[in-house]
Amino acid sequence: MSPATLASIHALSVSTLSDLDMAGTAVFAISGALVAAKARQNIVTFAFFAAMTGVGGGTLRDLLIGAPVFWMHATAPRAVCLGIALLVWFTPHRYWHERAIDWFDGLGLASYAVYGAAKAIAYGIPWLPAAIMGVVTACMGGIIRDVLAGLPSIVIRPELYVTAAALAAGLYVGLTGMGVQPILAGAVAVVLGFALRGHAILHKVDLPAYRR
């Protein structure tokens, strides 16, 4: 390929991975707002749950890798969270599937795991900490949401959750390490991470528990 073609592919990859950040923020915000809806909270609580769930994982990620906290330097992430809160507030609850929280959370999990790992790599973090950072990015939003709502944390529920985030982040790090273009590596990692989480949601798949 010519240098111009390679530069074009790289620019597209960076843009697509950035879109994953916004997608993860949006779907996590939906899951947060739906928790507020299930608890019959007011509009302010809707906005708070959507915002904290949407940007919580990314905030911790940026603090740990030494990056500027993303929502402090851009209006879009907070605007998306507030828009999501209003959307869920004005949408009749019957339009949302009973397990919509789990499905939106699962999609956000896969997207954020990949983007978290990608951003860590971009900031010079080695491959293993970068993969772990993807998991942290993906899981923290759901943890914050559940703690705020007084629910059992999603990471200690029986079905696979952290494992799906680890699969997505690990696949991205591994594939890019082998020379696969980031856009393709990201797509494969998101699809397989979400597929694993979806399989766990549908079939209650879990890892063997500790037995003495």
Short mmCIF file of C-alpha atoms in Angstrom, two decimals:
data_model
loop_
_atom_site.label_atom_id
_atom_site.label_comp_id
_atom_site.label_asym_id
_atom_site.label_seq_id
_atom_site.Cartn_x
_atom_site.Cartn_y
_atom_site.Cartn_z
CA MET A 1 0.00 0.00 0.00
CA SER A 2 1.07 3.57 -0.61
CA PRO A 3 1.88 5.86 2.35
CA ALA A 4 -1.24 7.89 1.57
CA THR A 5 -3.43 4.77 1.75
CA LEU A 6 -1.85 3.67 5.03
CA ALA A 7 -2.37 7.17 6.49
CA SER A 8 -6.01 7.09 5.40
CA ILE A 9 -6.55 3.68 7.03
CA HIS A 10 -4.90 4.89 10.24
CA ALA A 11 -7.10 8.01 10.35
CA LEU A 12 -10.22 5.89 9.82
CA SER A 13 -9.11 3.52 12.58
CA VAL A 14 -8.58 6.36 15.05
CA SER A 15 -11.96 7.87 14.17
CA THR A 16 -13.76 4.54 14.50
CA LEU A 17 -12.18 3.73 17.85
CA SER A 18 -13.16 7.19 19.10
CA ASP A 19 -16.72 6.41 18.07
CA LEU A 20 -16.54 3.36 20.35
CA ASP A 21 -15.92 5.70 23.27
CA MET A 22 -19.08 7.65 22.50
CA ALA A 23 -21.05 4.45 21.87
CA GLY A 24 -19.91 3.00 25.19
CA THR A 25 -20.82 6.23 26.97
CA ALA A 26 -24.28 6.27 25.38
CA VAL A 27 -25.27 2.67 26.07
CA PHE A 28 -23.94 2.79 29.63
CA ALA A 29 -25.95 5.99 30.13
CA ILE A 30 -29.06 4.15 28.92
CA SER A 31 -28.47 1.38 31.45
CA GLY A 32 -28.05 3.95 34.22
CA ALA A 33 -31.22 5.80 33.27
CA LEU A 34 -33.15 2.52 33.09
CA VAL A 35 -32.08 1.68 36.65
CA ALA A 36 -33.44 5.07 37.73
CA ALA A 37 -36.66 4.33 35.83
CA LYS A 38 -37.02 0.95 37.50
CA ALA A 39 -36.64 2.65 40.88
CA ARG A 40 -39.16 5.37 39.85
CA GLN A 41 -36.75 8.24 40.51
CA ASN A 42 -37.07 11.89 39.46
CA ILE A 43 -35.55 13.52 36.38
CA VAL A 44 -32.52 14.82 38.29
CA THR A 45 -31.71 11.30 39.48
CA PHE A 46 -32.17 10.04 35.92
CA ALA A 47 -29.57 12.54 34.71
CA PHE A 48 -27.20 11.74 37.58
CA PHE A 49 -27.41 7.98 37.05
CA ALA A 50 -26.98 8.33 33.28
CA ALA A 51 -23.97 10.64 33.65
CA MET A 52 -22.17 8.68 36.36
CA THR A 53 -22.71 5.36 34.60
CA GLY A 54 -21.79 6.78 31.20
CA VAL A 55 -18.49 8.44 32.13
CA GLY A 56 -17.45 6.62 35.32
CA GLY A 57 -15.27 3.98 33.67
CA GLY A 58 -13.65 6.43 31.27
CA THR A 59 -12.88 8.84 34.10
CA LEU A 60 -11.00 6.21 36.09
CA ARG A 61 -9.21 5.07 32.92
CA ASP A 62 -7.94 8.56 32.14
CA LEU A 63 -6.81 9.19 35.70
CA LEU A 64 -4.85 5.92 35.80
CA ILE A 65 -3.09 6.32 32.45
CA GLY A 66 -2.29 9.99 32.98
CA ALA A 67 -4.60 11.33 30.26
CA PRO A 68 -6.80 14.44 30.50
CA VAL A 69 -10.23 13.35 31.78
CA PHE A 70 -12.17 13.13 28.52
CA TRP A 71 -15.45 14.75 29.54
CA MET A 72 -13.68 17.77 31.02
CA HIS A 73 -12.43 18.75 27.56
CA ALA A 74 -15.46 17.96 25.41
CA THR A 75 -19.13 18.80 25.66
CA ALA A 76 -20.43 15.78 23.76
CA PRO A 77 -20.07 13.05 26.43
CA ARG A 78 -22.09 14.92 29.05
CA ALA A 79 -24.57 16.13 26.46
CA VAL A 80 -25.12 12.55 25.29
CA CYS A 81 -25.69 11.37 28.88
CA LEU A 82 -28.23 14.13 29.57
CA GLY A 83 -29.96 13.50 26.24
CA ILE A 84 -30.20 9.79 27.05
CA ALA A 85 -31.68 10.59 30.47
CA LEU A 86 -34.39 12.71 28.81
CA LEU A 87 -35.06 10.05 26.19
CA VAL A 88 -35.61 7.33 28.80
CA TRP A 89 -37.65 9.73 31.00
CA PHE A 90 -40.11 10.50 28.18
CA THR A 91 -40.29 6.95 26.80
CA PRO A 92 -43.00 4.71 28.32
CA HIS A 93 -41.39 1.95 30.36
CA ARG A 94 -43.33 -0.73 28.47
CA TYR A 95 -41.19 0.01 25.40
CA TRP A 96 -38.07 -1.21 27.19
CA HIS A 97 -37.46 -4.95 27.38
CA GLU A 98 -37.35 -6.42 30.88
CA ARG A 99 -33.64 -7.21 30.47
CA ALA A 100 -32.80 -4.06 28.50
CA ILE A 101 -30.43 -2.93 31.26
CA ASP A 102 -28.35 -6.09 30.86
CA TRP A 103 -28.24 -5.87 27.06
CA PHE A 104 -27.29 -2.19 26.90
CA ASP A 105 -24.76 -2.78 29.66
CA GLY A 106 -23.31 -5.70 27.69
CA LEU A 107 -22.88 -3.61 24.55
CA GLY A 108 -21.27 -0.83 26.55
CA LEU A 109 -19.04 -3.40 28.23
CA ALA A 110 -17.59 -4.64 24.94
CA SER A 111 -17.22 -1.18 23.40
CA TYR A 112 -15.58 0.37 26.44
CA ALA A 113 -13.25 -2.59 26.96
CA VAL A 114 -11.85 -2.17 23.47
CA TYR A 115 -11.60 1.60 23.60
CA GLY A 116 -10.08 1.56 27.07
CA ALA A 117 -7.36 -0.82 25.91
CA ALA A 118 -6.78 1.18 22.73
CA LYS A 119 -6.41 4.46 24.60
CA ALA A 120 -4.05 2.90 27.13
CA ILE A 121 -1.85 1.62 24.29
CA ALA A 122 -1.91 5.07 22.68
CA TYR A 123 -0.55 6.51 25.94
CA GLY A 124 2.34 4.06 25.97
CA ILE A 125 0.94 1.56 28.47
CA PRO A 126 2.39 -1.98 27.98
CA TRP A 127 0.15 -4.69 26.58
CA LEU A 128 -0.90 -6.44 29.82
CA PRO A 129 -1.73 -3.28 31.82
CA ALA A 130 -3.47 -1.96 28.69
CA ALA A 131 -5.73 -5.02 28.56
CA ILE A 132 -6.44 -4.69 32.28
CA MET A 133 -7.25 -1.02 31.74
CA GLY A 134 -9.80 -2.06 29.14
CA VAL A 135 -11.47 -4.29 31.74
CA VAL A 136 -11.43 -1.53 34.36
CA THR A 137 -12.89 0.96 31.87
CA ALA A 138 -15.66 -1.45 30.93
CA CYS A 139 -16.67 -2.58 34.42
CA MET A 140 -16.46 0.58 36.49
CA GLY A 141 -19.55 2.27 35.04
CA GLY A 142 -21.75 -0.69 35.95
CA ILE A 143 -20.20 -0.88 39.41
CA ILE A 144 -20.90 2.81 40.07
CA ARG A 145 -24.48 2.43 38.81
CA ASP A 146 -25.19 -0.55 41.06
CA VAL A 147 -23.60 1.06 44.12
CA LEU A 148 -25.66 4.24 43.61
CA ALA A 149 -28.84 2.17 43.24
CA GLY A 150 -28.05 -0.05 46.25
CA LEU A 151 -28.04 -3.16 44.06
CA PRO A 152 -25.73 -6.18 44.22
CA SER A 153 -22.77 -5.28 42.01
CA ILE A 154 -23.02 -6.72 38.52
CA VAL A 155 -19.43 -7.97 38.72
CA ILE A 156 -20.32 -10.47 41.45
CA ARG A 157 -23.42 -11.88 39.76
CA PRO A 158 -23.05 -15.49 38.63
CA GLU A 159 -23.07 -15.09 34.84
CA LEU A 160 -19.97 -14.06 32.89
CA TYR A 161 -19.31 -10.32 32.99
CA VAL A 162 -15.69 -9.42 33.70
CA THR A 163 -14.71 -12.37 31.51
CA ALA A 164 -16.51 -10.81 28.52
CA ALA A 165 -14.70 -7.51 29.09
CA ALA A 166 -11.38 -9.36 29.39
CA LEU A 167 -12.07 -11.20 26.14
CA ALA A 168 -12.80 -7.97 24.25
CA ALA A 169 -9.82 -6.07 25.66
CA GLY A 170 -7.46 -9.03 25.34
CA LEU A 171 -8.48 -9.72 21.74
CA TYR A 172 -7.90 -6.11 20.75
CA VAL A 173 -4.48 -5.97 22.37
CA GLY A 174 -3.49 -9.35 20.94
CA LEU A 175 -4.72 -8.69 17.40
CA THR A 176 -3.15 -5.24 17.13
CA GLY A 177 0.05 -6.70 18.56
CA MET A 178 0.06 -9.15 15.65
CA GLY A 179 -0.25 -6.32 13.15
CA VAL A 180 -4.01 -6.38 12.52
CA GLN A 181 -5.43 -2.97 11.65
CA PRO A 182 -7.05 -1.34 14.72
CA ILE A 183 -10.43 -0.92 13.00
CA LEU A 184 -10.64 -4.66 12.21
CA ALA A 185 -9.23 -5.71 15.58
CA GLY A 186 -11.72 -3.45 17.34
CA ALA A 187 -14.67 -4.80 15.36
CA VAL A 188 -13.75 -8.44 16.04
CA ALA A 189 -13.14 -7.76 19.73
CA VAL A 190 -16.42 -5.87 20.26
CA VAL A 191 -18.50 -8.49 18.43
CA LEU A 192 -16.99 -11.46 20.27
CA GLY A 193 -17.01 -9.72 23.66
CA PHE A 194 -20.67 -8.76 23.25
CA ALA A 195 -21.50 -12.25 21.95
CA LEU A 196 -20.01 -13.85 25.05
CA ARG A 197 -21.89 -11.49 27.34
CA GLY A 198 -25.11 -12.05 25.41
CA HIS A 199 -24.67 -15.81 25.63
CA ALA A 200 -24.20 -15.48 29.39
CA ILE A 201 -27.34 -13.33 29.70
CA LEU A 202 -29.48 -15.77 27.70
CA HIS A 203 -28.19 -19.01 29.15
CA LYS A 204 -26.94 -17.97 32.62
CA VAL A 205 -23.42 -19.15 31.82
CA ASP A 206 -20.92 -18.70 34.62
CA LEU A 207 -17.46 -19.81 35.69
CA PRO A 208 -17.09 -22.58 38.29
CA ALA A 209 -17.38 -21.21 41.82
CA TYR A 210 -14.79 -21.79 44.51
CA ARG A 211 -15.30 -24.96 46.51
CA ARG A 212 -13.23 -25.93 49.50
#
